[in-house]
Amino acid sequence: MQKGQQTKAAIVDAALGLATQIGLEGLSIGALAEVMQMSKSGVFAHFGSREELQISVVREYHARFEEEVFYPAMQAPRGLPRLRALFNNWMKRTSVEIDSGCIYISGAVEFEDRTGPVRDALEWSVNTWLEAMRRAIALSVEEGHLRSDTDPALMGFEIHALILALHYEARFLRRPDSLQRAITAFESIVQRYSTGTILAVPATTGRPRSGVKA
């Protein structure tokens, strides 16, 4: 990357680190300038506004989420193995975010009653991920791993609810067994919808070709 692009990427990285701790609303050009040891005008020149900075952070968070959770899971076989891989990767990331915080969850609290580009960017990111989960569930039905009457939207809702409950219990209530409870609850959901063919997930690494969908 050119020097300007490298500097902007470094600012976004620092902003993401701050946002996981203090939220998107806590971000400011001044705070970032201090962290980066730059002038406020120097930071401002890369974004033009605090709002654009926030959107850049949301996009970066989404890109990292895809790299850690979505793309590796796409190398698992279609159906239940891929769905399991998506959840397992999600759990790995969540185990870290229990300490650092999740932009999707904190952002939803900060922007749930607002309108505007930042909320739109957050909503798009979350919906993109949830749609990938629903596609994986639908493929599990097509492959015969889940019952034909399985509703992907409902099952996806149940899985998403596990993550929200996990963050609440682990971060707010500080219950040490929360992660294992979420894993056990996921298995219970799978068993309830399963046709009886429970497939293991092979170890996967790397990123597939661009455009691959769940």
Coordinates of C-alpha atoms in Angstrom, one line a residue:
M1 CA 0.0 0.0 0.0
Q2 CA 1.0 3.6 -0.5
K3 CA 2.0 5.6 2.6
G4 CA -1.3 7.3 2.8
Q5 CA -3.2 4.1 2.7
Q6 CA -0.9 2.5 5.3
T7 CA -1.5 5.5 7.6
K8 CA -5.3 5.3 7.2
A9 CA -5.2 1.5 7.8
A10 CA -3.2 2.1 11.0
I11 CA -5.7 4.7 12.2
V12 CA -8.6 2.4 11.5
D13 CA -6.9 -0.4 13.4
A14 CA -6.3 1.9 16.4
A15 CA -9.9 3.1 16.1
L16 CA -11.2 -0.4 16.1
G17 CA -9.2 -1.2 19.3
L18 CA -10.7 1.8 21.0
A19 CA -14.3 1.1 19.8
T20 CA -14.3 -2.4 21.2
Q21 CA -13.6 -0.8 24.6
I22 CA -15.5 2.5 24.6
G23 CA -18.0 1.9 21.7
L24 CA -18.4 3.6 18.4
E25 CA -19.9 6.7 20.0
G26 CA -16.8 7.1 22.2
L27 CA -14.6 7.5 19.1
S28 CA -13.3 11.0 18.4
I29 CA -10.8 12.5 16.0
G30 CA -9.0 14.0 19.0
A31 CA -8.7 10.7 20.9
L32 CA -7.3 9.0 17.8
A33 CA -4.9 11.8 17.1
E34 CA -3.5 11.3 20.6
V35 CA -3.2 7.5 20.2
M36 CA -1.6 7.9 16.8
Q37 CA 0.6 10.8 17.9
M38 CA -0.7 12.8 15.0
S39 CA -2.4 16.2 14.6
K40 CA -6.2 16.3 14.6
S41 CA -6.1 17.7 11.1
G42 CA -3.9 14.8 10.0
V43 CA -6.4 12.3 11.2
F44 CA -9.3 14.3 9.9
A45 CA -7.7 14.4 6.4
H46 CA -8.1 10.6 6.1
F47 CA -11.8 10.5 6.9
G48 CA -13.4 14.0 6.6
S49 CA -15.8 13.4 9.5
R50 CA -16.3 11.4 12.7
E51 CA -19.2 9.6 11.0
E52 CA -16.9 8.4 8.2
L53 CA -14.4 7.2 10.8
Q54 CA -17.1 5.2 12.5
I55 CA -18.3 3.6 9.2
S56 CA -14.7 2.7 8.4
V57 CA -14.4 0.9 11.8
V58 CA -17.6 -1.0 11.1
R59 CA -16.3 -2.1 7.7
E60 CA -13.0 -3.2 9.2
Y61 CA -14.7 -5.2 11.9
H62 CA -16.9 -6.9 9.3
A63 CA -13.9 -7.7 7.2
R64 CA -12.1 -9.3 10.1
F65 CA -15.2 -11.2 11.1
E66 CA -15.4 -12.7 7.6
E67 CA -11.8 -13.6 7.6
E68 CA -12.0 -15.4 11.0
V69 CA -15.5 -16.8 11.0
F70 CA -17.0 -17.0 7.5
Y71 CA -14.3 -17.8 5.0
P72 CA -12.6 -20.7 6.8
A73 CA -16.1 -22.3 7.3
M74 CA -16.7 -22.2 3.6
Q75 CA -14.1 -24.9 3.1
A76 CA -16.2 -27.4 5.2
P77 CA -18.6 -29.6 3.2
R78 CA -22.0 -28.2 2.5
G79 CA -24.7 -28.7 5.0
L80 CA -24.3 -29.4 8.7
P81 CA -20.5 -29.6 8.7
R82 CA -20.4 -26.0 7.3
L83 CA -23.1 -24.8 9.8
R84 CA -21.1 -26.4 12.6
A85 CA -17.9 -24.7 11.3
L86 CA -19.6 -21.3 11.2
F87 CA -20.7 -21.7 14.8
N88 CA -17.4 -23.1 16.0
N89 CA -15.5 -20.2 14.4
W90 CA -18.0 -17.8 15.9
M91 CA -17.4 -19.3 19.3
K92 CA -13.6 -18.9 19.0
R93 CA -14.1 -15.2 18.1
T94 CA -16.6 -14.7 20.9
S95 CA -14.3 -16.2 23.5
V96 CA -11.9 -13.3 22.7
E97 CA -14.6 -10.7 22.5
I98 CA -15.9 -11.6 26.0
D99 CA -12.9 -9.6 27.2
S100 CA -12.6 -7.1 24.4
G101 CA -16.2 -6.4 23.4
C102 CA -18.2 -6.9 20.2
I103 CA -18.9 -4.0 17.8
Y104 CA -22.1 -5.7 16.5
I105 CA -23.6 -5.9 20.0
S106 CA -22.4 -2.6 21.5
G107 CA -23.2 -0.8 18.2
A108 CA -26.8 -2.2 18.2
V109 CA -27.3 -0.7 21.7
E110 CA -25.8 2.7 20.7
F111 CA -27.6 3.0 17.4
E112 CA -30.9 1.1 17.8
D113 CA -33.0 4.2 18.0
R114 CA -31.1 6.3 15.4
T115 CA -31.0 6.7 11.7
G116 CA -28.1 7.4 9.4
P117 CA -25.1 5.9 7.6
V118 CA -23.4 4.4 10.7
R119 CA -26.6 2.5 11.7
D120 CA -27.0 1.5 8.1
A121 CA -23.5 0.1 7.9
L122 CA -24.0 -1.8 11.2
E123 CA -27.4 -3.2 10.0
W124 CA -25.9 -4.3 6.7
S125 CA -23.0 -6.1 8.4
V126 CA -25.2 -8.0 10.9
N127 CA -27.8 -8.9 8.2
T128 CA -25.1 -10.2 5.9
W129 CA -23.7 -12.5 8.6
L130 CA -27.1 -13.7 9.7
E131 CA -28.1 -14.4 6.1
A132 CA -25.0 -16.5 5.7
M133 CA -26.1 -18.5 8.7
R134 CA -29.6 -19.0 7.3
R135 CA -28.1 -20.1 4.0
A136 CA -26.0 -22.7 5.8
I137 CA -29.1 -24.0 7.6
A138 CA -31.0 -24.2 4.3
L139 CA -28.2 -26.2 2.7
S140 CA -28.2 -28.5 5.7
V141 CA -31.9 -29.2 4.9
E142 CA -31.1 -29.7 1.2
E143 CA -28.3 -32.2 2.1
G144 CA -30.7 -34.1 4.3
H145 CA -28.8 -33.3 7.6
L146 CA -31.7 -31.3 9.0
R147 CA -35.5 -32.1 8.8
S148 CA -37.3 -30.9 5.7
D149 CA -39.7 -28.8 7.9
T150 CA -36.8 -26.9 9.4
D151 CA -37.4 -23.1 9.2
P152 CA -33.9 -21.5 8.5
A153 CA -35.1 -18.2 9.8
L154 CA -36.3 -19.7 13.1
M155 CA -33.3 -21.9 13.6
G156 CA -31.0 -19.0 12.8
F157 CA -32.9 -16.9 15.3
E158 CA -32.3 -19.5 18.0
I159 CA -28.5 -19.7 17.2
H160 CA -28.2 -15.9 17.2
A161 CA -30.0 -15.7 20.5
L162 CA -27.3 -18.0 22.0
I163 CA -24.6 -15.5 21.1
L164 CA -26.5 -12.6 22.5
A165 CA -27.1 -14.5 25.8
L166 CA -23.5 -15.6 25.9
H167 CA -22.2 -12.0 25.7
Y168 CA -24.7 -10.9 28.4
E169 CA -23.9 -13.7 30.8
A170 CA -20.2 -13.7 30.3
R171 CA -19.5 -9.9 30.1
F172 CA -22.2 -8.5 32.4
L173 CA -23.0 -11.4 34.8
R174 CA -19.4 -12.8 34.6
R175 CA -20.5 -16.4 34.7
P176 CA -17.4 -18.6 33.9
D177 CA -19.4 -21.5 32.4
S178 CA -21.3 -19.3 29.9
L179 CA -19.2 -20.4 26.9
Q180 CA -19.8 -24.1 27.5
R181 CA -23.5 -23.5 28.1
A182 CA -23.7 -21.8 24.6
I183 CA -21.9 -24.8 23.0
T184 CA -24.2 -27.3 24.8
A185 CA -27.3 -25.2 23.8
F186 CA -26.2 -25.2 20.1
E187 CA -25.9 -29.0 20.1
S188 CA -29.3 -29.2 21.6
I189 CA -30.7 -27.1 18.8
V190 CA -29.0 -29.2 16.2
Q191 CA -30.3 -32.4 17.7
R192 CA -33.8 -31.1 17.8
Y193 CA -33.8 -30.3 14.0
S194 CA -31.5 -33.2 13.0
T195 CA -32.5 -36.1 10.8
G196 CA -30.1 -38.2 12.9
T197 CA -27.0 -37.7 10.7
I198 CA -24.7 -35.7 12.9
L199 CA -21.5 -35.0 10.9
A200 CA -18.2 -33.8 12.3
V201 CA -16.4 -30.7 11.1
P202 CA -13.0 -31.3 9.5
A203 CA -10.2 -28.9 10.4
T204 CA -10.2 -26.0 7.9
T205 CA -7.9 -23.1 7.3
G206 CA -7.5 -20.4 4.7
R207 CA -9.9 -18.5 2.5
P208 CA -11.8 -19.7 -0.5
R209 CA -12.1 -18.0 -3.8
S210 CA -14.0 -14.7 -3.8
G211 CA -17.8 -15.0 -4.2
V212 CA -18.3 -18.3 -2.5
K213 CA -21.5 -18.3 -0.5
A214 CA -22.6 -20.4 2.4

